[in-house]
């Protein structure tokens, strides 16, 4: 359990970031990425419990086997529970939690936001995959930023737009950043995300 959860200190009064990794990502990589997005914020990453090493992820999904709804829901609830616990133990304000996710982690983040499981107002979701939400929850306070790459072979722009529309339908405010890139993040979208978040945390 302990190796799945890692924190990096910041200003305790600043909104904490919950960082959700892509498949095979590492705690160190995502913590460094989080520091670039929010230089003052306390950082928390919770890795997925499925697979190990380069195959580690939050839920299992391949081209031949779609995600299992019960697994996705269980893992999203577990991540939300751990995030609240870590915030409580560190005296961070969980109601200000900013969800940041990439790929598999962005998909789980989008699920947690739309299902009303993750606390906080802001979410940044880089190249999220689509996951069905059985009981979505409206939240007019929620502001969601999403990104997509026109040459991404794994997540199409249409998929990201579909998630944005689902959030819009839940009275959330959405921003979609489309780059000419692939599944890897581009400097353009990272800068756009940084500026979007900085404006809201100011």
Tab-separated table of C-alpha atoms in Angstrom:
chain	number	residue	atom	x	y	z
A	1	UNK	CA	0.000	0.000	0.000
A	2	UNK	CA	2.659	2.516	1.044
A	3	UNK	CA	4.507	2.297	-2.286
A	4	UNK	CA	1.277	3.216	-4.116
A	5	UNK	CA	0.842	6.519	-2.279
A	6	UNK	CA	3.406	9.291	-2.231
A	7	UNK	CA	3.251	12.967	-1.322
A	8	UNK	CA	5.359	16.066	-1.891
A	9	UNK	CA	4.962	18.971	0.529
A	10	UNK	CA	3.852	22.443	-0.478
A	11	UNK	CA	2.179	25.433	1.102
A	12	UNK	CA	-0.494	23.938	3.351
A	13	UNK	CA	-2.906	26.755	2.494
A	14	UNK	CA	-2.593	26.052	-1.253
A	15	UNK	CA	-5.065	23.655	-2.929
A	16	UNK	CA	-3.600	20.135	-2.994
A	17	UNK	CA	-3.248	18.202	-6.257
A	18	UNK	CA	-4.332	14.581	-6.690
A	19	UNK	CA	-2.141	13.155	-9.473
A	20	UNK	CA	-3.363	10.082	-11.363
A	21	UNK	CA	-0.810	8.324	-13.533
A	22	UNK	CA	-0.948	6.869	-17.018
A	23	UNK	CA	-0.329	3.137	-17.500
A	24	UNK	CA	3.165	2.269	-16.290
A	25	UNK	CA	3.826	5.768	-14.961
A	26	UNK	CA	5.876	6.315	-11.811
A	27	UNK	CA	5.236	8.306	-8.672
A	28	UNK	CA	8.318	10.450	-9.303
A	29	UNK	CA	7.343	11.334	-12.880
A	30	UNK	CA	3.831	12.435	-11.983
A	31	UNK	CA	4.969	14.334	-8.858
A	32	UNK	CA	7.481	16.295	-10.961
A	33	UNK	CA	4.728	16.984	-13.488
A	34	UNK	CA	2.411	18.176	-10.716
A	35	UNK	CA	5.081	20.538	-9.417
A	36	UNK	CA	5.308	22.141	-12.882
A	37	UNK	CA	1.534	22.647	-12.929
A	38	UNK	CA	1.200	24.047	-9.402
A	39	UNK	CA	4.525	25.187	-7.898
A	40	UNK	CA	3.025	26.033	-4.474
A	41	UNK	CA	0.596	23.159	-3.953
A	42	UNK	CA	1.010	20.058	-1.816
A	43	UNK	CA	1.070	17.026	-4.135
A	44	UNK	CA	-0.407	13.566	-3.720
A	45	UNK	CA	-0.176	10.666	-6.134
A	46	UNK	CA	-2.052	7.400	-5.716
A	47	UNK	CA	-0.933	4.712	-8.161
A	48	UNK	CA	-3.247	2.063	-9.576
A	49	UNK	CA	-3.594	-1.359	-7.966
A	50	UNK	CA	-3.877	-3.374	-11.204
A	51	UNK	CA	-0.686	-4.865	-12.663
A	52	UNK	CA	2.904	-3.988	-11.814
A	53	UNK	CA	5.731	-1.944	-13.294
A	54	UNK	CA	5.098	-0.894	-16.899
A	55	UNK	CA	1.641	-2.528	-16.755
A	56	UNK	CA	0.426	-0.793	-13.584
A	57	UNK	CA	-2.913	0.970	-14.022
A	58	UNK	CA	-6.150	1.847	-12.206
A	59	UNK	CA	-8.374	-0.504	-14.155
A	60	UNK	CA	-7.736	-3.149	-16.781
A	61	UNK	CA	-8.680	-2.311	-20.361
A	62	UNK	CA	-7.314	-3.651	-23.633
A	63	UNK	CA	-8.444	-3.554	-27.234
A	64	UNK	CA	-10.019	-6.983	-26.805
A	65	UNK	CA	-11.461	-6.614	-23.300
A	66	UNK	CA	-13.353	-3.463	-22.279
A	67	UNK	CA	-13.158	-2.012	-18.793
A	68	UNK	CA	-15.291	-3.764	-16.167
A	69	UNK	CA	-17.694	-1.236	-14.589
A	70	UNK	CA	-17.503	-2.803	-11.133
A	71	UNK	CA	-13.685	-2.635	-11.137
A	72	UNK	CA	-13.658	0.995	-12.293
A	73	UNK	CA	-16.159	2.022	-9.636
A	74	UNK	CA	-14.346	0.130	-6.865
A	75	UNK	CA	-10.969	1.653	-7.750
A	76	UNK	CA	-12.367	5.187	-8.105
A	77	UNK	CA	-13.955	4.895	-4.664
A	78	UNK	CA	-10.697	3.554	-3.216
A	79	UNK	CA	-8.681	6.441	-4.705
A	80	UNK	CA	-11.209	8.984	-3.384
A	81	UNK	CA	-11.102	7.404	0.087
A	82	UNK	CA	-7.279	7.416	0.157
A	83	UNK	CA	-7.129	11.016	-1.083
A	84	UNK	CA	-9.454	12.191	1.677
A	85	UNK	CA	-7.455	10.250	4.275
A	86	UNK	CA	-4.097	11.702	3.174
A	87	UNK	CA	-5.546	15.222	3.080
A	88	UNK	CA	-6.928	14.772	6.581
A	89	UNK	CA	-3.620	13.427	7.939
A	90	UNK	CA	-1.651	16.309	6.395
A	91	UNK	CA	-4.219	19.017	7.288
A	92	UNK	CA	-4.814	19.806	3.599
A	93	UNK	CA	-8.229	21.066	2.529
A	94	UNK	CA	-9.805	18.187	0.576
A	95	UNK	CA	-12.641	20.446	-0.588
A	96	UNK	CA	-10.005	22.340	-2.634
A	97	UNK	CA	-8.476	19.180	-4.138
A	98	UNK	CA	-7.484	19.530	-7.815
A	99	UNK	CA	-7.683	16.262	-9.780
A	100	UNK	CA	-4.998	15.852	-12.458
A	101	UNK	CA	-4.851	12.734	-14.611
A	102	UNK	CA	-3.157	11.388	-17.728
A	103	UNK	CA	-4.506	8.621	-20.006
A	104	UNK	CA	-5.655	5.712	-17.776
A	105	UNK	CA	-5.485	8.063	-14.779
A	106	UNK	CA	-7.378	10.785	-16.648
A	107	UNK	CA	-10.115	8.291	-17.465
A	108	UNK	CA	-10.420	7.373	-13.789
A	109	UNK	CA	-10.358	11.080	-12.914
A	110	UNK	CA	-13.165	11.819	-15.379
A	111	UNK	CA	-15.146	8.915	-13.917
A	112	UNK	CA	-14.598	10.115	-10.340
A	113	UNK	CA	-15.597	13.677	-11.243
A	114	UNK	CA	-18.739	12.668	-13.162
A	115	UNK	CA	-19.760	10.159	-10.476
A	116	UNK	CA	-19.380	12.787	-7.753
A	117	UNK	CA	-16.729	10.736	-5.933
A	118	UNK	CA	-13.755	13.122	-6.027
A	119	UNK	CA	-13.870	16.283	-3.897
A	120	UNK	CA	-12.818	19.700	-5.158
A	121	UNK	CA	-13.800	22.101	-7.931
A	122	UNK	CA	-11.103	21.749	-10.587
A	123	UNK	CA	-9.912	18.858	-12.751
A	124	UNK	CA	-7.311	18.639	-15.523
A	125	UNK	CA	-7.627	15.533	-17.673
A	126	UNK	CA	-4.959	14.843	-20.300
A	127	UNK	CA	-6.084	12.400	-23.031
A	128	UNK	CA	-8.793	10.603	-21.005
A	129	UNK	CA	-10.410	7.411	-22.290
A	130	UNK	CA	-14.197	7.062	-22.127
A	131	UNK	CA	-15.750	5.189	-19.208
A	132	UNK	CA	-19.480	4.809	-18.652
A	133	UNK	CA	-20.830	6.295	-15.414
A	134	UNK	CA	-23.974	4.530	-14.186
A	135	UNK	CA	-25.158	7.336	-11.903
A	136	UNK	CA	-23.603	10.681	-12.878
A	137	UNK	CA	-23.923	13.601	-10.466
A	138	UNK	CA	-24.488	17.220	-11.543
A	139	UNK	CA	-22.068	19.777	-10.108
A	140	UNK	CA	-22.342	23.367	-11.339
A	141	UNK	CA	-19.269	24.341	-9.263
A	142	UNK	CA	-17.017	21.961	-11.175
A	143	UNK	CA	-14.588	23.336	-13.783
A	144	UNK	CA	-12.914	20.740	-16.024
A	145	UNK	CA	-10.015	21.179	-18.471
A	146	UNK	CA	-9.376	18.391	-20.998
A	147	UNK	CA	-6.781	17.857	-23.712
A	148	UNK	CA	-6.533	15.727	-26.837
A	149	UNK	CA	-4.017	15.170	-29.634
A	150	UNK	CA	-5.111	15.072	-33.263
A	151	UNK	CA	-2.594	12.269	-33.976
A	152	UNK	CA	-3.233	10.311	-30.767
A	153	UNK	CA	-3.665	6.629	-31.778
A	154	UNK	CA	-5.161	5.672	-28.393
A	155	UNK	CA	-7.621	8.452	-27.545
A	156	UNK	CA	-9.392	10.332	-30.317
A	157	UNK	CA	-10.377	13.993	-30.170
A	158	UNK	CA	-13.988	12.784	-30.523
A	159	UNK	CA	-13.609	10.681	-27.357
A	160	UNK	CA	-12.357	13.646	-25.357
A	161	UNK	CA	-15.158	15.825	-26.773
A	162	UNK	CA	-17.640	13.131	-25.716
A	163	UNK	CA	-16.336	13.336	-22.136
A	164	UNK	CA	-16.512	17.137	-22.230
A	165	UNK	CA	-20.128	16.969	-23.438
A	166	UNK	CA	-20.962	14.507	-20.647
A	167	UNK	CA	-19.507	17.006	-18.151
A	168	UNK	CA	-21.422	19.878	-19.801
A	169	UNK	CA	-24.619	17.859	-19.392
A	170	UNK	CA	-23.864	17.706	-15.646
A	171	UNK	CA	-23.746	21.539	-15.505
A	172	UNK	CA	-19.943	21.571	-15.309
A	173	UNK	CA	-17.838	24.166	-17.120
A	174	UNK	CA	-15.420	22.627	-19.616
A	175	UNK	CA	-12.401	23.713	-21.658
A	176	UNK	CA	-10.941	21.453	-24.381
A	177	UNK	CA	-7.377	21.963	-25.619
A	178	UNK	CA	-6.637	20.173	-28.912
A	179	UNK	CA	-3.041	19.921	-30.128
A	180	UNK	CA	-1.521	18.407	-33.248
A	181	UNK	CA	0.329	15.900	-31.083
A	182	UNK	CA	0.128	12.176	-30.354
A	183	UNK	CA	-0.651	10.470	-27.027
A	184	UNK	CA	2.446	12.053	-25.479
A	185	UNK	CA	1.972	15.449	-23.878
A	186	UNK	CA	3.120	18.513	-25.801
A	187	UNK	CA	4.697	21.661	-24.307
A	188	UNK	CA	1.701	23.572	-25.716
A	189	UNK	CA	-0.891	21.641	-23.713
A	190	UNK	CA	1.199	21.602	-20.539
A	191	UNK	CA	1.550	25.411	-20.738
A	192	UNK	CA	-2.178	25.785	-21.485
A	193	UNK	CA	-3.003	23.610	-18.447
A	194	UNK	CA	-0.610	25.572	-16.230
A	195	UNK	CA	-2.146	28.893	-17.264
A	196	UNK	CA	-5.711	27.607	-16.878
A	197	UNK	CA	-5.008	26.350	-13.362
A	198	UNK	CA	-2.982	29.415	-12.320
A	199	UNK	CA	-5.900	31.691	-13.236
A	200	UNK	CA	-8.261	29.674	-11.044
A	201	UNK	CA	-5.930	29.311	-8.073
A	202	UNK	CA	-4.957	32.992	-8.059
